[in-house]
């Protein structure tokens, strides 16, 4: 694995009581890129993201993060990864700062670095003016920023964002996409989504998953050319 490949997933399979949700999925995540993981509902995106994040074991296959095997060296591998699940477990009765302090401890950030890590995550995610407010009282857009802040608090090299704009209004969607672009200056990003224009707007490369299998990997420019040539491979929402 070269230094420019931060995640390598090889031949991932995942079965749910006989049903194959992820089938022979292999791909790399490169340094500095926003990689779109695009597919319709039920395609296997969340299952793949959960496997990468180490919260779900694959039935078979291997994941290496920063050259650490996720099964053999889970602590070291997970250190390189931040994860915003589709429905993040936010603690609505905590303030933003209290919640991020909890996340800093969970991520084993050394005690003398926790305040700096929390302040940096708050700053980078545009949460300064709501840092003392209860999470439960924030708008959906701000709650999503809090979810993203917990994903970057330990300065991982890659962040996984699973459907980060679902349920947001158009202004919040635009702001979250801008935030993702800013974060990508420091972290590689895997953006899991069913929204084709979202991938076209912010990603460098795209992988399309359908019925558990990767059916296409290309740059965004390459994807546009193929779509013109074949007039669409899989149907997606706007
Ligand atoms: P969505 O955006 O709708 O969540 P997805 O692309 O993320 O779709 P997955 O959630 O990974 O897809 O689901 C892939 C397939 O696996 C689907 O057929 C789904 O019904 C099935 N599946 C997912 N989780 C489970 C589970 N815990 N038990 C049984 N089947 C599951």
mmCIF file of C-alpha atoms and ligand atoms in Angstrom:
data_model
loop_
_atom_site.group_PDB
_atom_site.id
_atom_site.type_symbol
_atom_site.label_atom_id
_atom_site.label_comp_id
_atom_site.label_asym_id
_atom_site.label_seq_id
_atom_site.Cartn_x
_atom_site.Cartn_y
_atom_site.Cartn_z
ATOM 1 C CA UNK A 1 0.000 0.000 0.000
ATOM 2 C CA UNK A 2 1.587 3.307 -1.053
ATOM 3 C CA UNK A 3 1.477 6.411 1.150
ATOM 4 C CA UNK A 4 -1.134 7.923 -1.149
ATOM 5 C CA UNK A 5 -3.634 5.141 -0.557
ATOM 6 C CA UNK A 6 -5.234 5.676 2.837
ATOM 7 C CA UNK A 7 -7.889 2.962 2.716
ATOM 8 C CA UNK A 8 -7.825 -0.276 0.770
ATOM 9 C CA UNK A 9 -10.938 -2.466 0.804
ATOM 10 C CA UNK A 10 -10.475 -5.901 -0.750
ATOM 11 C CA UNK A 11 -13.131 -8.369 -1.791
ATOM 12 C CA UNK A 12 -15.695 -7.395 0.821
ATOM 13 C CA UNK A 13 -18.768 -9.566 1.183
ATOM 14 C CA UNK A 14 -21.593 -9.180 3.672
ATOM 15 C CA UNK A 15 -24.538 -11.536 4.007
ATOM 16 C CA UNK A 16 -27.709 -10.915 6.027
ATOM 17 C CA UNK A 17 -29.315 -14.316 6.660
ATOM 18 C CA UNK A 18 -28.507 -15.603 3.200
ATOM 19 C CA UNK A 19 -29.038 -12.287 1.357
ATOM 20 C CA UNK A 20 -25.817 -10.886 -0.109
ATOM 21 C CA UNK A 21 -25.924 -7.096 0.601
ATOM 22 C CA UNK A 22 -22.277 -6.460 -0.419
ATOM 23 C CA UNK A 23 -20.645 -8.596 -3.072
ATOM 24 C CA UNK A 24 -16.929 -8.634 -3.916
ATOM 25 C CA UNK A 25 -16.424 -4.903 -3.276
ATOM 26 C CA UNK A 26 -12.820 -3.687 -3.672
ATOM 27 C CA UNK A 27 -11.612 -0.094 -3.871
ATOM 28 C CA UNK A 28 -9.010 2.424 -2.675
ATOM 29 C CA UNK A 29 -9.356 5.831 -1.074
ATOM 30 C CA UNK A 30 -6.563 8.186 -2.048
ATOM 31 C CA UNK A 31 -4.995 11.019 -0.132
ATOM 32 C CA UNK A 32 -6.715 14.375 -0.665
ATOM 33 C CA UNK A 33 -9.738 13.151 -2.604
ATOM 34 C CA UNK A 34 -13.488 13.320 -2.119
ATOM 35 C CA UNK A 35 -14.716 9.930 -3.248
ATOM 36 C CA UNK A 36 -18.402 9.599 -4.020
ATOM 37 C CA UNK A 37 -20.003 6.269 -3.110
ATOM 38 C CA UNK A 38 -23.194 6.502 -5.094
ATOM 39 C CA UNK A 39 -26.096 4.106 -5.281
ATOM 40 C CA UNK A 40 -29.870 3.869 -5.042
ATOM 41 C CA UNK A 41 -31.638 2.917 -1.812
ATOM 42 C CA UNK A 42 -30.761 -0.579 -0.648
ATOM 43 C CA UNK A 43 -27.647 -0.766 -2.874
ATOM 44 C CA UNK A 44 -25.285 -1.604 0.002
ATOM 45 C CA UNK A 45 -23.764 1.819 0.764
ATOM 46 C CA UNK A 46 -24.440 1.908 4.503
ATOM 47 C CA UNK A 47 -23.372 -1.709 4.915
ATOM 48 C CA UNK A 48 -20.052 -0.915 3.189
ATOM 49 C CA UNK A 49 -19.543 2.259 5.258
ATOM 50 C CA UNK A 50 -20.241 0.356 8.494
ATOM 51 C CA UNK A 51 -17.670 -2.257 7.500
ATOM 52 C CA UNK A 52 -15.045 0.451 6.796
ATOM 53 C CA UNK A 53 -15.834 2.121 10.116
ATOM 54 C CA UNK A 54 -15.369 -1.172 11.962
ATOM 55 C CA UNK A 55 -18.895 -1.168 13.360
ATOM 56 C CA UNK A 56 -19.968 -4.166 11.256
ATOM 57 C CA UNK A 57 -17.842 -7.220 10.485
ATOM 58 C CA UNK A 58 -17.672 -8.294 6.840
ATOM 59 C CA UNK A 59 -18.629 -11.910 6.096
ATOM 60 C CA UNK A 60 -15.261 -12.000 4.293
ATOM 61 C CA UNK A 61 -12.718 -9.602 2.881
ATOM 62 C CA UNK A 62 -10.178 -7.188 4.257
ATOM 63 C CA UNK A 63 -9.913 -3.470 5.063
ATOM 64 C CA UNK A 64 -6.617 -1.656 5.631
ATOM 65 C CA UNK A 65 -6.611 1.904 6.956
ATOM 66 C CA UNK A 66 -3.273 3.735 6.912
ATOM 67 C CA UNK A 67 -1.771 0.276 6.398
ATOM 68 C CA UNK A 68 -3.314 -1.175 9.568
ATOM 69 C CA UNK A 69 -5.580 -4.171 9.124
ATOM 70 C CA UNK A 70 -8.977 -3.312 10.587
ATOM 71 C CA UNK A 71 -9.512 -6.808 12.000
ATOM 72 C CA UNK A 72 -5.987 -7.371 13.364
ATOM 73 C CA UNK A 73 -5.243 -3.827 14.573
ATOM 74 C CA UNK A 74 -8.665 -2.204 15.088
ATOM 75 C CA UNK A 75 -7.443 0.508 17.487
ATOM 76 C CA UNK A 76 -4.707 1.776 15.181
ATOM 77 C CA UNK A 77 -6.847 1.421 12.053
ATOM 78 C CA UNK A 78 -9.834 3.282 13.545
ATOM 79 C CA UNK A 79 -7.543 6.113 14.647
ATOM 80 C CA UNK A 80 -7.261 7.047 10.965
ATOM 81 C CA UNK A 81 -10.999 7.214 10.398
ATOM 82 C CA UNK A 82 -13.867 9.548 11.319
ATOM 83 C CA UNK A 83 -17.458 8.422 10.753
ATOM 84 C CA UNK A 84 -20.742 10.264 10.449
ATOM 85 C CA UNK A 85 -23.413 7.520 10.390
ATOM 86 C CA UNK A 86 -26.674 8.014 8.519
ATOM 87 C CA UNK A 87 -28.394 8.593 11.881
ATOM 88 C CA UNK A 88 -25.712 9.790 14.296
ATOM 89 C CA UNK A 89 -26.272 9.074 18.000
ATOM 90 C CA UNK A 90 -26.352 12.693 19.177
ATOM 91 C CA UNK A 91 -27.065 13.316 22.852
ATOM 92 C CA UNK A 92 -29.806 15.891 22.662
ATOM 93 C CA UNK A 93 -29.610 16.854 26.338
ATOM 94 C CA UNK A 94 -25.911 17.813 26.154
ATOM 95 C CA UNK A 95 -24.516 21.114 24.925
ATOM 96 C CA UNK A 96 -22.359 21.009 21.786
ATOM 97 C CA UNK A 97 -19.198 21.480 23.864
ATOM 98 C CA UNK A 98 -20.189 18.817 26.421
ATOM 99 C CA UNK A 99 -20.928 16.320 23.647
ATOM 100 C CA UNK A 100 -17.621 16.988 21.862
ATOM 101 C CA UNK A 101 -15.770 16.654 25.191
ATOM 102 C CA UNK A 102 -17.382 13.230 25.558
ATOM 103 C CA UNK A 103 -16.323 12.344 21.985
ATOM 104 C CA UNK A 104 -12.759 13.537 22.664
ATOM 105 C CA UNK A 105 -12.543 11.136 25.616
ATOM 106 C CA UNK A 106 -14.109 8.308 23.587
ATOM 107 C CA UNK A 107 -11.429 8.848 20.931
ATOM 108 C CA UNK A 108 -8.732 8.707 23.626
ATOM 109 C CA UNK A 109 -7.361 12.142 22.829
ATOM 110 C CA UNK A 110 -4.740 12.888 25.521
ATOM 111 C CA UNK A 111 -6.226 14.983 28.332
ATOM 112 C CA UNK A 112 -3.956 17.982 27.692
ATOM 113 C CA UNK A 113 -4.986 18.070 24.008
ATOM 114 C CA UNK A 114 -8.742 17.716 24.466
ATOM 115 C CA UNK A 115 -9.613 21.417 24.832
ATOM 116 C CA UNK A 116 -7.634 22.272 21.683
ATOM 117 C CA UNK A 117 -9.259 19.443 19.707
ATOM 118 C CA UNK A 118 -12.761 20.521 20.793
ATOM 119 C CA UNK A 119 -12.111 24.191 19.948
ATOM 120 C CA UNK A 120 -10.694 23.261 16.560
ATOM 121 C CA UNK A 121 -13.679 21.010 15.678
ATOM 122 C CA UNK A 122 -16.112 23.740 16.796
ATOM 123 C CA UNK A 123 -14.304 26.346 14.712
ATOM 124 C CA UNK A 124 -13.918 24.261 11.593
ATOM 125 C CA UNK A 125 -17.568 23.164 11.597
ATOM 126 C CA UNK A 126 -18.955 26.683 12.165
ATOM 127 C CA UNK A 127 -20.366 25.871 15.607
ATOM 128 C CA UNK A 128 -18.920 28.730 17.638
ATOM 129 C CA UNK A 129 -22.148 30.631 18.180
ATOM 130 C CA UNK A 130 -24.077 27.509 19.267
ATOM 131 C CA UNK A 131 -21.340 25.805 21.312
ATOM 132 C CA UNK A 132 -23.174 26.334 24.627
ATOM 133 C CA UNK A 133 -26.614 25.357 23.339
ATOM 134 C CA UNK A 134 -28.314 22.001 23.862
ATOM 135 C CA UNK A 135 -28.028 19.777 20.795
ATOM 136 C CA UNK A 136 -31.733 18.950 20.988
ATOM 137 C CA UNK A 137 -32.592 22.632 20.451
ATOM 138 C CA UNK A 138 -30.487 23.055 17.298
ATOM 139 C CA UNK A 139 -31.719 23.013 13.693
ATOM 140 C CA UNK A 140 -31.158 19.853 11.653
ATOM 141 C CA UNK A 141 -28.354 21.642 9.774
ATOM 142 C CA UNK A 142 -26.495 22.504 12.973
ATOM 143 C CA UNK A 143 -27.061 19.013 14.359
ATOM 144 C CA UNK A 144 -25.436 17.642 11.217
ATOM 145 C CA UNK A 145 -22.470 19.975 11.790
ATOM 146 C CA UNK A 146 -22.163 18.555 15.312
ATOM 147 C CA UNK A 147 -22.156 15.053 13.818
ATOM 148 C CA UNK A 148 -19.384 16.087 11.444
ATOM 149 C CA UNK A 149 -17.444 17.748 14.289
ATOM 150 C CA UNK A 150 -17.355 14.460 16.226
ATOM 151 C CA UNK A 151 -16.072 12.724 13.081
ATOM 152 C CA UNK A 152 -13.060 15.058 12.778
ATOM 153 C CA UNK A 153 -12.251 15.601 16.442
ATOM 154 C CA UNK A 154 -9.301 13.160 16.468
ATOM 155 C CA UNK A 155 -7.896 14.510 13.153
ATOM 156 C CA UNK A 156 -8.426 11.315 11.134
ATOM 157 C CA UNK A 157 -6.910 11.076 7.675
ATOM 158 C CA UNK A 158 -10.248 9.936 6.169
ATOM 159 C CA UNK A 159 -13.819 10.835 7.071
ATOM 160 C CA UNK A 160 -16.869 8.855 6.011
ATOM 161 C CA UNK A 161 -20.064 10.838 5.631
ATOM 162 C CA UNK A 162 -23.149 8.661 5.136
ATOM 163 C CA UNK A 163 -25.971 10.625 3.449
ATOM 164 C CA UNK A 164 -24.924 13.896 5.169
ATOM 165 C CA UNK A 165 -27.537 16.127 3.499
ATOM 166 C CA UNK A 166 -30.647 13.943 3.782
ATOM 167 C CA UNK A 167 -33.490 15.769 5.525
ATOM 168 C CA UNK A 168 -31.898 19.225 5.215
ATOM 169 C CA UNK A 169 -33.418 22.267 3.493
ATOM 170 C CA UNK A 170 -31.745 23.710 0.340
ATOM 171 C CA UNK A 171 -29.730 26.348 2.237
ATOM 172 C CA UNK A 172 -28.508 23.812 4.788
ATOM 173 C CA UNK A 173 -27.611 21.432 1.950
ATOM 174 C CA UNK A 174 -25.507 24.124 0.251
ATOM 175 C CA UNK A 175 -23.761 24.970 3.532
ATOM 176 C CA UNK A 176 -22.978 21.347 4.390
ATOM 177 C CA UNK A 177 -21.571 20.773 0.885
ATOM 178 C CA UNK A 178 -19.349 23.861 1.300
ATOM 179 C CA UNK A 179 -18.216 22.554 4.680
ATOM 180 C CA UNK A 180 -17.330 19.175 3.152
ATOM 181 C CA UNK A 181 -15.202 20.912 0.499
ATOM 182 C CA UNK A 182 -13.383 22.880 3.204
ATOM 183 C CA UNK A 183 -12.787 19.779 5.312
ATOM 184 C CA UNK A 184 -11.381 17.992 2.263
ATOM 185 C CA UNK A 185 -8.370 20.297 2.355
ATOM 186 C CA UNK A 186 -7.225 18.361 5.412
ATOM 187 C CA UNK A 187 -8.989 14.974 5.244
ATOM 188 C CA UNK A 188 -9.873 12.588 2.450
ATOM 189 C CA UNK A 189 -13.642 12.130 2.320
ATOM 190 C CA UNK A 190 -15.916 9.240 1.374
ATOM 191 C CA UNK A 191 -19.326 10.662 0.589
ATOM 192 C CA UNK A 192 -22.010 7.978 0.578
ATOM 193 C CA UNK A 193 -25.150 9.217 -1.139
ATOM 194 C CA UNK A 194 -28.010 8.390 -3.494
ATOM 195 C CA UNK A 195 -27.959 11.924 -4.950
ATOM 196 C CA UNK A 196 -26.138 12.104 -8.287
ATOM 197 C CA UNK A 197 -25.934 15.949 -8.446
ATOM 198 C CA UNK A 198 -24.329 15.939 -4.994
ATOM 199 C CA UNK A 199 -21.533 13.712 -6.261
ATOM 200 C CA UNK A 200 -21.152 15.825 -9.397
ATOM 201 C CA UNK A 201 -21.012 19.004 -7.309
ATOM 202 C CA UNK A 202 -18.336 18.056 -4.808
ATOM 203 C CA UNK A 203 -16.542 14.791 -5.567
ATOM 204 C CA UNK A 204 -13.295 14.095 -7.448
ATOM 205 C CA UNK A 205 -14.055 10.450 -8.206
ATOM 206 C CA UNK A 206 -17.123 8.294 -8.011
ATOM 207 C CA UNK A 207 -17.944 4.657 -7.480
ATOM 208 C CA UNK A 208 -21.410 3.417 -8.268
ATOM 209 C CA UNK A 209 -22.804 0.518 -6.282
ATOM 210 C CA UNK A 210 -25.928 -1.304 -7.342
ATOM 211 C CA UNK A 211 -27.425 -4.429 -5.745
ATOM 212 C CA UNK A 212 -24.280 -4.858 -3.645
ATOM 213 C CA UNK A 213 -21.786 -4.702 -6.508
ATOM 214 C CA UNK A 214 -19.540 -1.919 -7.748
ATOM 215 C CA UNK A 215 -20.593 -1.265 -11.320
ATOM 216 C CA UNK A 216 -18.452 1.774 -12.176
ATOM 217 C CA UNK A 217 -15.427 3.694 -10.908
ATOM 218 C CA UNK A 218 -14.437 6.911 -12.654
ATOM 219 C CA UNK A 219 -13.559 10.573 -12.310
ATOM 220 C CA UNK A 220 -16.455 13.027 -12.308
ATOM 221 C CA UNK A 221 -15.470 14.211 -15.794
ATOM 222 C CA UNK A 222 -15.365 10.589 -16.977
ATOM 223 C CA UNK A 223 -18.777 9.927 -15.424
ATOM 224 C CA UNK A 224 -20.320 12.876 -17.288
ATOM 225 C CA UNK A 225 -18.912 11.625 -20.591
ATOM 226 C CA UNK A 226 -20.212 8.108 -20.000
ATOM 227 C CA UNK A 227 -23.635 9.453 -19.063
ATOM 228 C CA UNK A 228 -23.807 11.418 -22.285
ATOM 229 C CA UNK A 229 -22.735 8.359 -24.247
ATOM 230 C CA UNK A 230 -25.065 5.874 -22.567
ATOM 231 C CA UNK A 231 -27.760 8.221 -21.263
ATOM 232 C CA UNK A 232 -27.596 6.957 -17.614
ATOM 233 C CA UNK A 233 -26.662 3.694 -16.089
ATOM 234 C CA UNK A 234 -28.715 3.574 -12.938
ATOM 235 C CA UNK A 235 -31.634 5.813 -11.999
ATOM 236 C CA UNK A 236 -30.962 8.284 -9.196
ATOM 237 C CA UNK A 237 -32.946 10.945 -7.438
ATOM 238 C CA UNK A 238 -32.265 14.597 -8.217
HETATM 239 P P1 LIG B 1 -30.246 3.107 2.112
HETATM 240 O O1 LIG B 1 -29.765 4.399 1.583
HETATM 241 O O2 LIG B 1 -31.703 2.826 1.834
HETATM 242 O O3 LIG B 1 -29.853 2.858 3.556
HETATM 243 P P2 LIG B 1 -28.002 1.506 1.260
HETATM 244 O O4 LIG B 1 -27.450 1.619 -0.105
HETATM 245 O O5 LIG B 1 -27.275 2.193 2.353
HETATM 246 O O6 LIG B 1 -29.501 1.980 1.238
HETATM 247 P P3 LIG B 1 -27.890 -0.849 2.888
HETATM 248 O O7 LIG B 1 -28.574 -0.170 4.053
HETATM 249 O O8 LIG B 1 -26.456 -1.153 3.020
HETATM 250 O O9 LIG B 1 -28.127 -0.033 1.543
HETATM 251 O O10 LIG B 1 -28.706 -2.188 2.597
HETATM 252 C C1 LIG B 1 -28.292 -3.120 1.597
HETATM 253 C C2 LIG B 1 -29.218 -4.316 1.629
HETATM 254 O O11 LIG B 1 -29.039 -5.022 2.851
HETATM 255 C C3 LIG B 1 -30.694 -3.963 1.552
HETATM 256 O O12 LIG B 1 -31.335 -4.972 0.815
HETATM 257 C C4 LIG B 1 -31.137 -3.992 2.999
HETATM 258 O O13 LIG B 1 -32.484 -4.309 3.112
HETATM 259 C C5 LIG B 1 -30.255 -5.093 3.572
HETATM 260 N N1 LIG B 1 -29.946 -4.877 5.000
HETATM 261 C C6 LIG B 1 -29.279 -3.817 5.508
HETATM 262 N N2 LIG B 1 -29.140 -3.945 6.837
HETATM 263 C C7 LIG B 1 -29.734 -5.121 7.174
HETATM 264 C C8 LIG B 1 -29.924 -5.829 8.414
HETATM 265 N N3 LIG B 1 -29.457 -5.348 9.563
HETATM 266 N N4 LIG B 1 -30.574 -6.994 8.370
HETATM 267 C C9 LIG B 1 -31.037 -7.516 7.197
HETATM 268 N N5 LIG B 1 -30.892 -6.917 5.995
HETATM 269 C C10 LIG B 1 -30.256 -5.729 5.976
#
